[in-house]
Phi, psi and omega in degrees: 000321175305319185280338185269349185053078187290358168281335181263349182235158166265104173267120183258124170264147172228162186192151175291320185258114178302319184294319174288325170298324180279335178284334174294313185298314186300319179293320182291325181298335172285352173263001185086008184260132197232061175294167169258162169231155177212126165309135180210118170245103190297340185273349183259100177314311177304321186288318172308303187288339168306302179296325177297315179293325174307309177295328181282326175293318186277317188237343182078007179160184174216167180260333182212136181230123174237116174276108181245350173314136168184177179216146177210129175290141183283166190293323183263024176291151184269355186291137185299158178289327173307316178287327183291312180309298186307321185286325185288316176297317181304321187277299190294330186249278199299313180286330165304309181299313180309311178309302186303314179303320181299308183276333184306316183294340183279338182293133179279176173319138191046034176293162178225142183232126170237122175251135187267105168273213185201155173284341171304335183290337175285327175297320177298316192289324177295338189250007171286173179288164174302314182300311179295328182295309168295343181275313169303319179290336190269154176301132178210166174262195194278326182296324183288327178294314182288341168290333183282314181301317183288323178298320183296317185291322178297316182291323178297328183284318182274002176079012189255000195292322182294320188306317192268002166110015179275149171295148185285133164061038181225050181303329183293306188301317177289321178296330172276326173308313182293317185299313178302319182293310187302322182288327173304311185299317178304318187297323181286315178298327180256007185295342174250013177306136186282355172273008177051049176290147177245123178230116184230162167236135188229149176254129188277344183100176187275095193261152176275090192223167169312315182306321184274003189055030178064024179264346181305143176273354174257152176285165177295324176305313177294324181289336186270350183312313180293304191295332174281336180287312175302304181305336184245024182301128176293154188313318182300346181260012179298319178291354178263331192245345195285128183092000000 
């Protein structure tokens, strides 16, 4: 927010829980920042539509969309891998892609879309079978990717995912691997769009947050540097970073 200069931008913070979101806004206000708040649960289509219509009616569009919503089960979680995989993929991949597809038409000229991925996605990619690796690295459309995504969830539920070449107990890494690929597909899909959009996925690093159980060595401010860099990329950098 400091780099975006929220007095010059209308910056919105979203959260599933309005109370938590408003508390975050108040905390930022003590630092002299003035973000606005709107409720958003990305796995709830009505919630996504509500925000979309609010943006359309209030502003007619937007300049930057940063997708930071995500979920990761703790290592000590007793939730079955099947449930972890279904929940994690639904949030980190499918719902995030849905938000992209809903809001991309609202982006104005020189708009920016930034998806937060993770270095853990590379660990997952390195551990898949050669066949899956080649498939993920190949060109495909979004329908093709979502078919792979849904098949992974089915295999996780029936317990055959490792037999088919997927890494063991790493649904978070797989979900972010899928998100990175989805971002690449969107970048290719919109590369000739007249609005000159730049669509990127970034790794914020190992940040000290609730998700990492505060084990990360980077501060939240340091973790925000790469997403903000991507959000403010000049139009001349499109060929280097798009997708």
